[in-house]
Short mmCIF file of C-alpha atoms and ligand atoms in Angstrom, two decimals:
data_model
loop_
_atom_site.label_atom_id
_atom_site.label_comp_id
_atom_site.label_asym_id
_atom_site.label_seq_id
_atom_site.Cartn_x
_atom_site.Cartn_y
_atom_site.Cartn_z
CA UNK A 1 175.13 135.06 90.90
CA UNK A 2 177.10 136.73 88.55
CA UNK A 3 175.44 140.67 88.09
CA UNK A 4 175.79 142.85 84.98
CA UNK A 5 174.88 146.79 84.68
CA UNK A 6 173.60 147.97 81.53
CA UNK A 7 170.63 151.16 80.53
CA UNK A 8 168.22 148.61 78.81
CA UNK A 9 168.02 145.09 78.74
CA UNK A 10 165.61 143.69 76.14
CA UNK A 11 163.79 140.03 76.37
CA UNK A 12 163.58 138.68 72.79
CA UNK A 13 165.87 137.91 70.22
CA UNK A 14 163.81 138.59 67.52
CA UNK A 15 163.53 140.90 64.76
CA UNK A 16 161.63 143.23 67.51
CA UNK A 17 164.99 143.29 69.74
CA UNK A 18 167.36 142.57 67.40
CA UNK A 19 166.51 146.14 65.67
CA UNK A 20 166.20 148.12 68.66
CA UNK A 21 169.61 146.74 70.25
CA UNK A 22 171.38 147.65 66.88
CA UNK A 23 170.24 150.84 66.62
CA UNK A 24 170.37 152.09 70.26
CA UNK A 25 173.79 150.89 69.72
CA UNK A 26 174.23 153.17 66.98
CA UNK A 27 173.79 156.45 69.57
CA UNK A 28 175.83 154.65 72.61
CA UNK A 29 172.93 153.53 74.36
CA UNK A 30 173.55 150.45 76.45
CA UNK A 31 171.85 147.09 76.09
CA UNK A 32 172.13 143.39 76.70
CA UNK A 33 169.94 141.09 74.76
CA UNK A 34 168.10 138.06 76.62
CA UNK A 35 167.23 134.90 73.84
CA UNK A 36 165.72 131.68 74.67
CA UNK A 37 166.51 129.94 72.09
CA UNK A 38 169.83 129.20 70.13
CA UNK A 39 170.84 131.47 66.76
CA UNK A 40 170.04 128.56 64.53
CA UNK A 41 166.32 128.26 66.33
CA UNK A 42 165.64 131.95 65.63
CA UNK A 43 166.99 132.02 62.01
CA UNK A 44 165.15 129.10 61.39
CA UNK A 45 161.69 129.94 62.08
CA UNK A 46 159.88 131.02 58.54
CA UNK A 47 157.86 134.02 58.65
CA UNK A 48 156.81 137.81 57.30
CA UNK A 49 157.74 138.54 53.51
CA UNK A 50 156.87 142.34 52.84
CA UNK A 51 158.70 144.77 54.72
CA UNK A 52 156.91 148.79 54.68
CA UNK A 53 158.94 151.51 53.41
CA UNK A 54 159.04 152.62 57.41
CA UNK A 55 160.55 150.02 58.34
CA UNK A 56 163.35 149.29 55.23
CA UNK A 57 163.96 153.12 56.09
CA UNK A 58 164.74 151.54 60.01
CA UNK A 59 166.94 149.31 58.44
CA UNK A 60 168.95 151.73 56.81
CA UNK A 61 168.91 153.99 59.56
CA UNK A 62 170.82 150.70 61.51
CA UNK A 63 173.18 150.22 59.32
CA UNK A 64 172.71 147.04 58.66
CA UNK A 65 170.09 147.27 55.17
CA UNK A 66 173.01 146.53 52.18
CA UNK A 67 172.07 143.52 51.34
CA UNK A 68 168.28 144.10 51.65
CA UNK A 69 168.76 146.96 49.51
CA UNK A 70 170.87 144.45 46.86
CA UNK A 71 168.82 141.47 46.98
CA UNK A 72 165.56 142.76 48.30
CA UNK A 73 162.73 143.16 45.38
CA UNK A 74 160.80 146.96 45.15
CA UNK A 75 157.37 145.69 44.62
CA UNK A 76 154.65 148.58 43.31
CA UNK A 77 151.53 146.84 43.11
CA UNK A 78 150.31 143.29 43.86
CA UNK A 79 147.32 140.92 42.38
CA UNK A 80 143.51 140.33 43.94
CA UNK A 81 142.47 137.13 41.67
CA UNK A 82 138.57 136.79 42.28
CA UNK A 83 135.90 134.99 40.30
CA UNK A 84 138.24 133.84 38.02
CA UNK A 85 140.02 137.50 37.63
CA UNK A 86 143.09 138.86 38.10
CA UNK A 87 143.06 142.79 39.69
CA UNK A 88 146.02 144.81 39.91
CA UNK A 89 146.27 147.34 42.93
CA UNK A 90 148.85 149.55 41.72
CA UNK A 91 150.62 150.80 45.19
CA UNK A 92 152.90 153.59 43.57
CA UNK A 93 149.88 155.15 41.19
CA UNK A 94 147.84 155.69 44.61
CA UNK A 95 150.95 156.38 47.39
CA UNK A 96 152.38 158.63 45.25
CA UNK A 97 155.23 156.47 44.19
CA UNK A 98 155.11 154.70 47.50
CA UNK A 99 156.14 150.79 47.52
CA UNK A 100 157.02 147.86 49.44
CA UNK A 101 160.40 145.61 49.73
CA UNK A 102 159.90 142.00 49.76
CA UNK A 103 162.59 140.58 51.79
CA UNK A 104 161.95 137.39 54.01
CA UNK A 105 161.91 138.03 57.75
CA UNK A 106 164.43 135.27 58.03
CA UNK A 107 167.10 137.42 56.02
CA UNK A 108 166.13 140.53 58.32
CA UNK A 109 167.16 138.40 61.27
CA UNK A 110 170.30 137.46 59.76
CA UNK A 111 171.20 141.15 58.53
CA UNK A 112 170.57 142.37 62.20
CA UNK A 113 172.60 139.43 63.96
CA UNK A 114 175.27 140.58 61.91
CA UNK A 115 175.24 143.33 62.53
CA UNK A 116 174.96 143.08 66.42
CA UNK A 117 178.24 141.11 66.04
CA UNK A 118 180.19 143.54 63.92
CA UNK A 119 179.24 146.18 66.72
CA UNK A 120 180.22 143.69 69.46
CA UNK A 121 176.65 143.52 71.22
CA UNK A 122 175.81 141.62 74.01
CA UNK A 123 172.95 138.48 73.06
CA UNK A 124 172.72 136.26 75.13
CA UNK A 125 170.96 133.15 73.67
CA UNK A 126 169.83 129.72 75.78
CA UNK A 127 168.78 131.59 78.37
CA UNK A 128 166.53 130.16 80.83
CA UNK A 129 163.68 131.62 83.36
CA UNK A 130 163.98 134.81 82.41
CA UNK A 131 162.43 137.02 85.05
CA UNK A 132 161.83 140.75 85.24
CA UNK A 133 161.21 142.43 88.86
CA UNK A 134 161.03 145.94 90.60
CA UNK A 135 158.98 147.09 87.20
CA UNK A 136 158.22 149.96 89.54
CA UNK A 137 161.74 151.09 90.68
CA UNK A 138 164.01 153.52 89.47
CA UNK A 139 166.86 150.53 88.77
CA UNK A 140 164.51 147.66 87.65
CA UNK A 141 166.21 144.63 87.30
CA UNK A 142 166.07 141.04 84.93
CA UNK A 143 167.34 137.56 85.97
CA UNK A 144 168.10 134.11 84.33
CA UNK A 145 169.76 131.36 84.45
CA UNK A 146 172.78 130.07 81.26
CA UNK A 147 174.50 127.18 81.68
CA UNK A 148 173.25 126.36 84.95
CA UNK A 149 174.27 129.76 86.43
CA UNK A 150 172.08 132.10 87.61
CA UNK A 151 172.38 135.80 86.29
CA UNK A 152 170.78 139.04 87.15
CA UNK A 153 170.85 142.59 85.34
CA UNK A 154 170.45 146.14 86.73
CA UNK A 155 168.95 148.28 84.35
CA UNK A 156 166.98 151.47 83.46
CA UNK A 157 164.50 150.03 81.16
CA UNK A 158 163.48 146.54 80.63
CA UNK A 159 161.93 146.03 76.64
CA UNK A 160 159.67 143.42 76.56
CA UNK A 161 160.22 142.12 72.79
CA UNK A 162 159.74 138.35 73.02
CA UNK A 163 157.02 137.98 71.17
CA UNK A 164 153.06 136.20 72.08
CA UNK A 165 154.52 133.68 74.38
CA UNK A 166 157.10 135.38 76.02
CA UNK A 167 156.91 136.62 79.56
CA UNK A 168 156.95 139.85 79.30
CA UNK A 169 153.64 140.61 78.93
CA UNK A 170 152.64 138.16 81.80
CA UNK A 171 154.27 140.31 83.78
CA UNK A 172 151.70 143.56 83.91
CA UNK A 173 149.63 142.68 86.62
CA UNK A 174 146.10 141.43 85.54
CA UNK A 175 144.43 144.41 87.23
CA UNK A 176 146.01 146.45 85.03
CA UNK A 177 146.27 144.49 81.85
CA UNK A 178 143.90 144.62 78.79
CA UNK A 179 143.69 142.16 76.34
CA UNK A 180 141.26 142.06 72.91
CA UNK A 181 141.34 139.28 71.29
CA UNK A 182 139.61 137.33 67.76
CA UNK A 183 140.37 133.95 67.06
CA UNK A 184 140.07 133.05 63.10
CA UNK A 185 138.06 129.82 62.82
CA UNK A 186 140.94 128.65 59.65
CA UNK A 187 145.18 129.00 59.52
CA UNK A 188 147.35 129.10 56.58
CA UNK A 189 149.43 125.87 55.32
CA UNK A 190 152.63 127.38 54.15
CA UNK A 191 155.27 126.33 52.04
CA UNK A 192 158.68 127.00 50.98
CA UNK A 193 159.78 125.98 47.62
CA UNK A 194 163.18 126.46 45.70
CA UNK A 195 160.87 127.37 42.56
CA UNK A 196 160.58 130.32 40.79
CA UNK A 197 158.02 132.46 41.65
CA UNK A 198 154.54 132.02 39.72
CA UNK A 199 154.20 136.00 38.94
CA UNK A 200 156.68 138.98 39.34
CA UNK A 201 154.52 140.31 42.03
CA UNK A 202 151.89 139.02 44.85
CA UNK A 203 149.46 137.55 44.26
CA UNK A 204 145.98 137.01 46.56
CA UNK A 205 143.35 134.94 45.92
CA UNK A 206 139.56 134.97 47.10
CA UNK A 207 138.42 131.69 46.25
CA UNK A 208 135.22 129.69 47.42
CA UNK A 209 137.40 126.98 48.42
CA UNK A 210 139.45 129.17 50.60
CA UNK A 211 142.33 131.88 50.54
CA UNK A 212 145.45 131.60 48.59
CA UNK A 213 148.65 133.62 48.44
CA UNK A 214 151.57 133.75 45.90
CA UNK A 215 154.28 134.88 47.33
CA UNK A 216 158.24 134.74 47.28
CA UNK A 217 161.52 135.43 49.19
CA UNK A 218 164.31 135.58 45.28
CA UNK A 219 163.74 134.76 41.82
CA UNK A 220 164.53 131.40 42.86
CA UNK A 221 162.59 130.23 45.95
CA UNK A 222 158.86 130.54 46.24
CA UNK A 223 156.69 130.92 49.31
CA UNK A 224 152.59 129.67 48.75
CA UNK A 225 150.10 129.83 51.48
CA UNK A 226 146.16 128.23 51.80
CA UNK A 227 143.90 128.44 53.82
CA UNK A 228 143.20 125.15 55.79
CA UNK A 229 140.50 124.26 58.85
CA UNK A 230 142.47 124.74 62.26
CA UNK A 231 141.80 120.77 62.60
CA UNK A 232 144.74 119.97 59.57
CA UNK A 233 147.96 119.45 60.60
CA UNK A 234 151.03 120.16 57.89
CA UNK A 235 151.93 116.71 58.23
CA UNK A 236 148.31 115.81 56.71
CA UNK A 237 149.16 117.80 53.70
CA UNK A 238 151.56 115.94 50.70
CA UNK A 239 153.14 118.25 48.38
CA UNK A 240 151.23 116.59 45.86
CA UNK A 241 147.85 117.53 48.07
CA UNK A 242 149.43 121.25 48.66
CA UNK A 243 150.07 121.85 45.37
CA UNK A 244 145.95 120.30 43.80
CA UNK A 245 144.25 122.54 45.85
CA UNK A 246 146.27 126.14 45.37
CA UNK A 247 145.80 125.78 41.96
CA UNK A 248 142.51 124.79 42.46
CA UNK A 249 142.24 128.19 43.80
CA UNK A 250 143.81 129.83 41.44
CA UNK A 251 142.75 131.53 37.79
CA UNK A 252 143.76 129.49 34.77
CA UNK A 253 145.87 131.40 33.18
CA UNK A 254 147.90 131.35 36.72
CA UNK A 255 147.76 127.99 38.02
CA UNK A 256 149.00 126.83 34.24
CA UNK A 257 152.64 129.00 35.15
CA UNK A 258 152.54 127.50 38.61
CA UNK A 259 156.13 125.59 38.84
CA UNK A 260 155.67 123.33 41.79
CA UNK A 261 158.68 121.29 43.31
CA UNK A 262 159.56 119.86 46.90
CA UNK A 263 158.69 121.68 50.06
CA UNK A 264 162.02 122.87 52.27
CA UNK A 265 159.24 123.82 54.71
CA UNK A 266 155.69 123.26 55.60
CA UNK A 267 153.91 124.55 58.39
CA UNK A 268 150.37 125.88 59.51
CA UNK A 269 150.00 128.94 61.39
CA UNK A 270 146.97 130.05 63.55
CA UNK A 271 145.13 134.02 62.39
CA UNK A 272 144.73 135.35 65.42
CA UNK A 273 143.56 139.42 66.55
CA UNK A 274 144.84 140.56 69.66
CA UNK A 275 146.12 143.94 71.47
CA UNK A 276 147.01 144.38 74.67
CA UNK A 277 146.70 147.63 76.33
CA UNK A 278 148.96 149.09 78.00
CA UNK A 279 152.19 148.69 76.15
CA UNK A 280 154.08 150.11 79.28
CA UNK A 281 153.69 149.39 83.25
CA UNK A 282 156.81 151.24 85.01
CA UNK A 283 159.95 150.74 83.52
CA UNK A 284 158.81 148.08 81.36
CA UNK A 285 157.57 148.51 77.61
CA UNK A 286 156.09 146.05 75.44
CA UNK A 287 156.97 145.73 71.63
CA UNK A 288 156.02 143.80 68.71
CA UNK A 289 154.30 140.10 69.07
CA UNK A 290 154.66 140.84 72.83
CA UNK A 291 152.10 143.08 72.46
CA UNK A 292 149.87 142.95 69.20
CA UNK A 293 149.40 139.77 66.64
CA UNK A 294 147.21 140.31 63.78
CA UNK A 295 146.28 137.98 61.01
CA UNK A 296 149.01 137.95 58.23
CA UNK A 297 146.72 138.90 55.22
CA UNK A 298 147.72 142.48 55.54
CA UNK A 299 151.46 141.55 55.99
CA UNK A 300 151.18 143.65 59.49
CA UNK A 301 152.77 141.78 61.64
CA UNK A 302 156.78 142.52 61.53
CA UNK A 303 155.91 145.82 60.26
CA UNK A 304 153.93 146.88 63.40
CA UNK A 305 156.85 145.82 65.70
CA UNK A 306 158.60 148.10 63.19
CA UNK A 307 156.89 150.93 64.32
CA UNK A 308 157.16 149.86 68.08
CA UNK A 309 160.74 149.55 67.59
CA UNK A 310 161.04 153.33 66.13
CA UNK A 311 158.79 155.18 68.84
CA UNK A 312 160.87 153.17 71.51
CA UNK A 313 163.94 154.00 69.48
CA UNK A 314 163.10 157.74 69.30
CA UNK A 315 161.99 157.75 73.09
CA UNK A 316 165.18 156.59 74.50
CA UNK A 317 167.23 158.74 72.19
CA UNK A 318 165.47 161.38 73.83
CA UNK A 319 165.85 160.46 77.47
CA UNK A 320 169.99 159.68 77.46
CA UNK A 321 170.69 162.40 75.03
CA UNK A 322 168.13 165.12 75.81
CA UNK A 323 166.72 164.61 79.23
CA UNK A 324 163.65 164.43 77.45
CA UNK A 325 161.21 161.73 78.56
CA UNK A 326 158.24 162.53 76.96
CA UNK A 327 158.63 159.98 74.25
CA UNK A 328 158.67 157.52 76.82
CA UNK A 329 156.15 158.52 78.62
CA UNK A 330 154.22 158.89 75.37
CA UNK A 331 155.17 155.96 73.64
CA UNK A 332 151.77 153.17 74.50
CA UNK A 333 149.05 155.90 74.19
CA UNK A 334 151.33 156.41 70.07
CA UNK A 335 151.95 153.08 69.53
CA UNK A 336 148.68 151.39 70.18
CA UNK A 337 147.34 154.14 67.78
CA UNK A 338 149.27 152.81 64.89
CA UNK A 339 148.76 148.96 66.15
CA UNK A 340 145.05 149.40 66.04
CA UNK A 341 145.05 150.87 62.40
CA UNK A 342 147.14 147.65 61.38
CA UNK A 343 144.14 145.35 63.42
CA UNK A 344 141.90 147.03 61.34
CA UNK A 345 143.34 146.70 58.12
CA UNK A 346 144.73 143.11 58.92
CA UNK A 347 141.15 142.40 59.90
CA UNK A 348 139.37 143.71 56.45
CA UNK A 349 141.79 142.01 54.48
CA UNK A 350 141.16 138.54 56.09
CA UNK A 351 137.28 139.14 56.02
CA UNK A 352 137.61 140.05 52.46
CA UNK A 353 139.88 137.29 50.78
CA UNK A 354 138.90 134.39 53.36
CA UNK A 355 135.63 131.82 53.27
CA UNK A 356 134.63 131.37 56.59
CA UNK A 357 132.89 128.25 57.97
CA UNK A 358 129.82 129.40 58.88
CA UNK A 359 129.41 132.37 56.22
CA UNK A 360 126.33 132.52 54.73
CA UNK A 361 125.06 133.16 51.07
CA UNK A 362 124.75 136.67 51.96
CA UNK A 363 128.00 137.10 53.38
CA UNK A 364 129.76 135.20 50.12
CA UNK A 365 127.28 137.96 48.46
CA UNK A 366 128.49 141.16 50.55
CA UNK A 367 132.20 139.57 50.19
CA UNK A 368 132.08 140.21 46.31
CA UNK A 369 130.22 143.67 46.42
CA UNK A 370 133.14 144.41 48.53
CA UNK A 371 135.60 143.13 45.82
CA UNK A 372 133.52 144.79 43.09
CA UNK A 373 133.10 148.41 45.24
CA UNK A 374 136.87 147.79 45.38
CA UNK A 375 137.61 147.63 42.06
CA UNK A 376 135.36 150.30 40.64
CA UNK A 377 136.65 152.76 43.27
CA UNK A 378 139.80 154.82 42.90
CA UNK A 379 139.33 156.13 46.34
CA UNK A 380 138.93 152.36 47.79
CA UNK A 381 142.11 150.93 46.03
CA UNK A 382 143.83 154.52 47.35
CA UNK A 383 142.34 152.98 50.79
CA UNK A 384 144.17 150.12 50.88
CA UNK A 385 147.23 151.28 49.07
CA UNK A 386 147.93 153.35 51.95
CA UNK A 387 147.51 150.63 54.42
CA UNK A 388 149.12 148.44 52.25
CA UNK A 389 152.35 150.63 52.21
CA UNK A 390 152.60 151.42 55.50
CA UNK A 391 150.54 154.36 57.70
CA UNK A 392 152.70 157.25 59.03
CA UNK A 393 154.66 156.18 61.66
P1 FAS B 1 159.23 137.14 67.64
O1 FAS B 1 158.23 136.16 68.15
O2 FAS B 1 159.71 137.04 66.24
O3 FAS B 1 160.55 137.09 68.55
C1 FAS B 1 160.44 136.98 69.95
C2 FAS B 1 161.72 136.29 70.45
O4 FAS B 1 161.65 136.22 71.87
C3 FAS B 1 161.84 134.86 69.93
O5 FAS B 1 163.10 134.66 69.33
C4 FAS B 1 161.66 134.00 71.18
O6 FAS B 1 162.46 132.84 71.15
C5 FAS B 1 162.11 134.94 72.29
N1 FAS B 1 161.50 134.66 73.58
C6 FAS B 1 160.23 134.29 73.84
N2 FAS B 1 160.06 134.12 75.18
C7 FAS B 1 161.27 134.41 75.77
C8 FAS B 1 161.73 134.41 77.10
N3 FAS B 1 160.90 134.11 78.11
N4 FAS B 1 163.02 134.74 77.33
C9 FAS B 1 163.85 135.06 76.30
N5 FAS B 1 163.47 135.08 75.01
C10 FAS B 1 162.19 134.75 74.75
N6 FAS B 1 154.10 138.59 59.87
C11 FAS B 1 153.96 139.06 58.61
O7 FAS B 1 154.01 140.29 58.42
N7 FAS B 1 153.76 138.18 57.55
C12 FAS B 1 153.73 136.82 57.74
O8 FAS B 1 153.56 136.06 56.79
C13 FAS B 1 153.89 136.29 59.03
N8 FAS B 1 153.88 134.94 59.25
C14 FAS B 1 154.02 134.47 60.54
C15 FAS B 1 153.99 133.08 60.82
C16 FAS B 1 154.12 132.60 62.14
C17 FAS B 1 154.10 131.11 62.42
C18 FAS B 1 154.25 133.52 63.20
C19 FAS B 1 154.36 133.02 64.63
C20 FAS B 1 154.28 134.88 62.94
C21 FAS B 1 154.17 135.37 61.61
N9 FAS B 1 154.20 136.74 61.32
C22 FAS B 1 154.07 137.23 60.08
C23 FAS B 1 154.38 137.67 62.36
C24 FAS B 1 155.86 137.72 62.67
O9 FAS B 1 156.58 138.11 61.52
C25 FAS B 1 156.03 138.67 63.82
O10 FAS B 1 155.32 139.87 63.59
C26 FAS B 1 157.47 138.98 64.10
O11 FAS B 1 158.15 137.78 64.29
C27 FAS B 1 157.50 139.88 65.33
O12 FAS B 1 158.79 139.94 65.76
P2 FAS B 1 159.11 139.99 67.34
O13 FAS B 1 158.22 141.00 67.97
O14 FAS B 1 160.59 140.13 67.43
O15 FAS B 1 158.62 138.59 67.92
C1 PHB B 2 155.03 136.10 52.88
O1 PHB B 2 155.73 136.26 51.86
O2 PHB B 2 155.31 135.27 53.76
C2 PHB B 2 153.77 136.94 53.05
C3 PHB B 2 153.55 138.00 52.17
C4 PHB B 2 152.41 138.78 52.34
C5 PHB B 2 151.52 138.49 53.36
C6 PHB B 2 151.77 137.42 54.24
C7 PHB B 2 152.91 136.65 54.08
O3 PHB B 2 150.40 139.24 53.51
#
């Protein structure tokens, strides 16, 4: 067994881990990163779109944010069409100038790998049965297999950051694990399409057929979303089909701009709630998917491992360079008070903008005094400006 020493070895090679490693890193704090899955695998997976001011600030703090900050778009306000409207929420006019970058999740990853290289950090990738043990112990400890040799890592901190699946979280025992969970009875078709974007800015749409989104990764490539029964499968769904019923869903005046071309991807993803509680046992500490999922209609989901990343961040800074380890010891009670914010919001988005199955006349009716209250109130379009932006970290 070949044995490595290191301060904190972190499961995950995600945006989650990735971020953390880089800027640990940056203050000469040890880690090794642990990745199932080959660098192509990661960089290939399609995801989040709208990074929060908190976390492009992250970014920059890492040293690895020049091309987000050259090829990244400032957004300052995005689109609500309803009954046949378009609604502008104007983020900067109620934030006080606040706004979001929107920057695929994709192009994150590939900012942070490279910058992991240029720094010469340790990930790992194809790693297999990865295992943490002695949570409890002073000098917990990871192993795995590579290649068909078997590996093991002394540490003082293991980071859980591999996302719903991984086993980190599996690894709390169940007596002491909490989990809260809500399933959303629909997912979202997405596509990827080297199109210009529809609009200059986002776009969602409340429709009684279902949800939409407009959204986009450049000037030149285009990412839709609708919302589809968890029965479909993307295969079901032709371009053609895909591209009938979003501007079905959309106002006129929108779906006659809509440039539609080839898909370069397709895929449906699940909307899913779910926390669980506590986001440390021992030595280890949970981040990002690990840890919380919420439904993407509040573009929460990267962002809240964001905020993960910088309590953890701040919290080991503390320990190696300060002897301080009340970060640490402070860091699920903090987190988990942002996450839950983030469920919330995520949660009040997707019951606002979504049809659901089984809603009734009078929820279609509450849904659109919602939308109206919205739009007639200063103080609710403040509301979810806020959110929108990014709470406090
Ligand atoms: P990730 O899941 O990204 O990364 C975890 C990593 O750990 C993965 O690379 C995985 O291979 C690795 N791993 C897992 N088990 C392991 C093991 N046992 N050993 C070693 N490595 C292991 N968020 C938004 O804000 N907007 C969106 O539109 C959006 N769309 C999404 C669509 C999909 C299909 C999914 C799944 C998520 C989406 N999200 C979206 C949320 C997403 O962006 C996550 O919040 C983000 O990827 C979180 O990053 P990580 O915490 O790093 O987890
Ligand atoms: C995206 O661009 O993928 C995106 C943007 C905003 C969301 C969800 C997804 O709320």
């Amino acid at each position: 067994m070949s044995t490595h020493q290191t301060q904190v070895v972190i499961i995950g090679g995600g945006p989650s881990g990735l971020l953390l490693s880089q800027l640990l890193d940056r203050k000469g704090i040890r880690s090794i990163v642990l990745e199932k899955h080959t660098r192509e695998y990661v960089l290939g997976r399609i995801r989040a779109g709208v990074l929060e001011h908190g976390f492009v600030n992250l970014m920059r703090e890492a040293g690895c944010s020049g091309r987000m900050d050259r090829e990244g778009e400032i957004h300052a306000g995005f689109h609500i069409a309803h009954q046949g409207r378009l609604d502008r929420i104007d983020l900067a006019k109620h934030t006080g100038g606040e706004t979001v970058m929107v920057y695929g999740q994709t192009e994150v990853t590939r900012d942070l790998y490279e910058a992991r290289d240029a720094m010469g950090g340790v990930i790992l990738h194809d790693v297999q049965n990865v295992q943490p043990h002695g949570l409890k112990d002073a000098r917990p400890y990871v192993t795995w297999e590579q290649d068909g040799a078997a590996h093991r890592a002394d540490c003082d901190f293991i980071v859980g950051a591999d996302g719903f699946h991984g086993v980190s979280r599996k690894s709390i025992p169940a007596e002491v694990l909490r989990e809260y969970e809500k399933v959303y009875p629909f997912g979202w078709l997405g596509v990827l399409s080297e199109t210009p974007p529809v609009a200059e800015e986002l776009i969602y749409a409340r429709h009684d057929r279902g949800f939409a989104l407009c959204s986009l990764r450049s000037r030149v490539l285009s990412r839709y979303y609708i919302q589809v029964p968890l029965t479909d499968r993307a295969e079901d769904w032709s371009d053609a089909a895909f591209w009938a019923e979003l501007k079905r869903r959309l106002p006129e005046q929108v779906a006659g701009q809509l440039e539609t071309g080839p898909s370069i991807e397709k895929s449906i993803a699940p909307l899913r709630s779910f926390v669980a509680e506590p986001m440390r046992y021992g030595n280890l500490f949970l981040a990002g998917d690990a840890a919380h999922i919420v439904p993407p209609t509040g573009a929460k989901g990267l962002n809240s491992a964001a905020s993960d990343i910088y309590y953890l961040y701040h919290g080991f800074q503390d320990h190696y360079l300060q002897g301080d380890s009340s970060g640490l010891d402070g860091y699920s009670g903090k987190a988990l008070a942002r996450v839950w914010k983030a469920e919330r919001f995520s949660w009040w988005m997707t019951n606002l903008l979504h049809r659901f199955p089984q809603g009734t006349e009078t929820d279609l009716r509450l849904q659109r005094a919602d939308l109206d209250y919205l739009f007639s109130s200063a103080a609710a379009q403040a509301s979810l400006a806020e959110n929108y932006v990014g709470l406090p970290y």
